Each structure stands twice: as C-alpha cells, then as structure tokens.
C-alpha cells in the first residue's frame, strides 16, 4: 500500500483523491477550506491538519491547487511540503500553473534531493470523477516512472512530455488550441445563422469536413447536434469561462517570456476577458457563443 498526501480538495482534487482511495492507497488529505476534514472523509481519506502533516513520511504528495502562487506557498512556504516530505517522497503537482513557477519548484525540489513531476490534467471534473483524466507529465525519466502508476489510478492516459515544466507547457499549448478553436466554431454558427444555414446542417457537414475539431464534434457550442454538450443545459459547466481565461492568460504570459507571437490567442483572450467581465465567469466556456451572437450587428 502507498501512503499519499493529497493537498487541494476542490472540484478536481476531491474526486481525484477518492479515486486513489478506491485504488487501495492510504490517502492523507488537506485543504485550507473550513470544511476540509468533511471533504477528506467524503473522499474516504484521512483528514490531515496541515500540508506538512499530510506530507510527512508519505511515499508521494499530490497537489491540486488553483494557481502558481498557491503551489509556491504550499511547496516552499513555512511548513511547506518540501521541508516536511522525506527524501524518498515523490512530489507531483497536478495544478495548472505557469511554466516558470513549475520549473522553479522543480529546481527547489532537485536542490533538496527530491524527485518531482509536474502533471497537469485534461478532462475536467467529469474526468476527475470517472478516473479518465489525461496527465501531461514533466520531469526526469525516473520521476515519470515513479509517478505513472499513481497517476494511472486517476486517469486513462499518462504521457511524458519531457523535462521539468514540460507538462505545464503541454497543458498551456493544448488549451490555447481549445480557446481559439471554440471561438472559431462559435463564429461559424453565428455566421451560419445569419446566412440562413441551419445549425444541424453546418454540424453535419463540418463534422465530416476540414472544419472538424474537438470544439465542434465533442463540445458543440449550440444546442441540438450533440445532446451531451453544455449548450443543451443552459451552458452550465463543464469547464468555466473563468478557467479558460486563466489558461489563455498563462499562454499569453509564457509567450511574452519566450518571445513567441500568438496573435489569435491574444484576440481569444480579449474575448474571454469581455465575457468574464460581463459576469459570465461561472458559465461554461462554450457559452461565449451568446456574447458573439449578441455583438453581431443588425
Ligand atoms: P478549486 O478552486 O475547486 O480547488 C482548489 C482547492 O485548493 C480549493 O479547495 C482551495 O481551498 C485549495 N487551496 C488553495 N490554497 C491552498 C493551500 N495553500 N493549501 C491547501 N489547499 C489550498 O479548483 P479546481 O477546479 O479543483 O482546479 C484545480 C486545478 O486544476 C487548477 O489549477 C485548475 O486550473 C486545474 N484544472 C481544472 C479543471 C476543471 O475543470 N475544474 C480542468 C483541468 C485543470
């Protein structure tokens, strides 16, 4: 049996921790939220009073936190994971954070002689619940080999993206594609409406033509063609517009640091900013079709 410290029991972390318990691991779980102990028990885990307590003597520590500043605090802060975890503890950060912070954490872990992997996920809350997430892993071959069986209990695919931070790089680039492709699909439906082309016809044709993409055929942003998509339940998430904006901003930040021009992503970021500023942060990201339709003239 493996003892795993799990830190961050939010929408993703809670069901992920529950799947580790189901796979037979002993999970010690912590979150700063006031109902953390209740949440930990809900997942079938043992509540830990602090991140340090969850980490001490564990075989692995997994973090699932909102952003880079939280990850930095949890790993490097006073009472942080890096100090509390033993030399044999494997550290896995599954949060989506900026590449720079991820590489900084890898550097601190390496300096302390700890094995670390960044392992952000794709698949959302449904994937976390159903243990069907895709993990994009950055770190050494040794770190990947150690992390793979643990991550395998929470997902359907565990892919080594390369060295430290490359998991985050893969996640950011993937969601850059998603953000822009969703807007392109939404704009196609808005224009089709104006041209008198029914949505179901555009779907039938483009899903068999060169416009085919995940945003169209797995997550169609208009109601009808794909009964399971959030468009059919008033755009309840799913994946929120606020999360999409967070990931697009990470892409913009990475591009600025790396000197890459990502103009389409800049436009997509501005559109999601407008959508979120209009109070739609909690709406599914495909709901941006409503804003695009409303802003079409006459
Ligand atoms: P969430 O806000 O629901 O959960 C984050 C949890 O971290 C919260 O419970 C919060 O209390 C806890 N936390 C914050 N600071 C902490 C600290 N110092 N110590 C302990 N716990 C702390 O977020 P989520 O939806 O679970 O997402 C988690 C990560 O996964 C994010 O980085 C997000 O970008 C990424 N992600 C989310 C989705 C999704 O669909 N929700 C999909 C893919 C990736």
Coordinates of N, CA and C and ligand atoms in Angstrom, one line a residue, residues 7-13 30-33 39 64-67 70 73-74 94-96 121-122 124-125 171 238-239 243 246-247, ligand 1:
X7 N -3.1 17.4 -1.4 CA -3.4 18.8 -0.9 C -4.1 19.5 -2.0
X8 N -5.3 20.0 -1.6 CA -6.2 20.8 -2.5 C -7.4 19.9 -2.9
X9 N -8.5 20.0 -2.1 CA -9.6 19.1 -2.3 C -10.8 19.9 -2.9
X10 N -10.5 20.6 -4.0 CA -11.6 21.3 -4.7 C -12.3 20.5 -5.7
X11 N -12.9 21.1 -6.7 CA -13.7 20.4 -7.7 C -13.0 19.2 -8.4
X12 N -11.7 19.4 -8.6 CA -10.9 18.3 -9.2 C -10.2 17.4 -8.1
X13 N -9.6 18.0 -7.1 CA -8.9 17.3 -6.2 C -9.7 16.3 -5.4
X30 N -5.5 17.2 2.8 CA -5.6 18.5 3.4 C -6.0 19.6 2.4
X31 N -6.8 20.6 3.0 CA -7.2 21.8 2.2 C -7.4 22.9 3.2
X32 N -7.1 24.1 2.8 CA -7.3 25.3 3.7 C -8.8 25.6 3.9
X33 N -9.7 25.1 3.1 CA -11.1 25.4 3.2 C -11.6 24.9 4.6
X39 N -14.6 17.2 3.8 CA -14.3 16.8 2.4 C -13.4 15.6 2.3
X64 N -3.2 19.8 -5.9 CA -4.2 20.2 -6.9 C -4.8 21.5 -6.5
X65 N -4.0 22.6 -6.9 CA -4.2 23.9 -6.3 C -4.6 24.9 -7.4
X66 N -5.2 26.1 -7.1 CA -5.7 27.0 -8.1 C -4.6 27.5 -9.1
X67 N -3.5 28.0 -8.5 CA -2.5 28.7 -9.4 C -1.1 28.6 -8.9
X70 N -0.2 29.7 -5.2 CA -0.6 28.7 -4.2 C 0.4 27.5 -4.1
X73 N 3.5 28.6 -2.4 CA 3.3 28.7 -1.0 C 3.3 27.3 -0.3
X74 N 2.6 26.4 -1.0 CA 2.4 25.0 -0.4 C 3.7 24.3 -0.4
X94 N -0.3 18.5 -9.8 CA -1.3 18.4 -10.8 C -2.0 19.6 -11.2
X95 N -1.7 20.7 -10.4 CA -2.4 22.0 -10.7 C -2.0 22.5 -12.1
X96 N -2.8 23.4 -12.7 CA -2.3 24.1 -13.9 C -1.7 25.4 -13.5
X121 N -3.6 18.3 -15.9 CA -4.6 17.3 -16.4 C -5.5 18.0 -17.5
X122 N -6.0 17.1 -18.3 CA -7.1 17.5 -19.2 C -8.3 16.5 -18.9
X124 N -11.3 17.7 -17.2 CA -12.3 18.4 -16.3 C -12.8 17.5 -15.2
X125 N -13.9 18.1 -14.5 CA -14.5 17.4 -13.3 C -15.0 16.0 -13.7
X171 N 0.1 21.5 -21.4 CA -1.3 21.9 -21.0 C -1.6 23.3 -21.5
X238 N -19.4 21.6 -16.8 CA -18.3 21.8 -17.8 C -17.0 22.5 -17.3
X239 N -16.5 23.2 -18.1 CA -15.3 24.0 -18.0 C -15.7 25.4 -18.0
X243 N -12.0 29.6 -16.0 CA -10.8 28.7 -16.2 C -10.2 28.8 -17.5
X246 N -8.1 31.9 -17.5 CA -6.9 31.6 -16.7 C -5.8 31.0 -17.6
X247 N -6.3 30.0 -18.3 CA -5.3 29.2 -19.2 C -4.8 30.0 -20.3
Ligands
LIG1 P1 -10.8 24.6 -7.0 O1 -10.7 26.1 -6.7 O2 -12.2 24.0 -6.9 O3 -9.9 23.8 -5.9 C1 -8.7 24.3 -5.4 C2 -8.6 23.9 -3.9 O4 -7.3 24.3 -3.4 C3 -9.6 24.7 -3.1 O5 -10.4 23.7 -2.4 C4 -8.7 25.5 -2.2 O6 -9.3 25.7 -0.9 C5 -7.5 24.7 -2.1 N1 -6.3 25.5 -1.7 C6 -6.0 26.8 -2.1 N2 -4.8 27.2 -1.4 C7 -4.5 26.1 -0.6 C8 -3.4 25.9 0.3 N3 -2.5 26.9 0.5 N4 -3.3 24.7 0.9 C9 -4.3 23.8 0.7 N5 -5.3 23.9 -0.1 C10 -5.4 25.1 -0.8 O7 -10.1 24.3 -8.4 P2 -10.2 23.0 -9.3 O8 -11.3 23.2 -10.3 O9 -10.2 21.8 -8.4 O10 -8.9 23.1 -10.1 C11 -7.6 22.8 -9.6 C12 -6.5 23.0 -10.6 O11 -6.8 22.1 -11.7 C13 -6.4 24.4 -11.2 O12 -5.1 24.7 -11.4 C14 -7.2 24.3 -12.5 O13 -6.7 25.2 -13.4 C15 -6.9 22.9 -12.9 N6 -7.9 22.3 -13.8 C16 -9.2 22.4 -13.5 C17 -10.1 21.8 -14.4 C18 -11.6 22.0 -14.1 O14 -12.4 21.7 -15.0 N7 -12.0 22.4 -12.9 C19 -9.7 21.1 -15.5 C20 -8.4 21.0 -15.8 C21 -7.4 21.6 -14.9

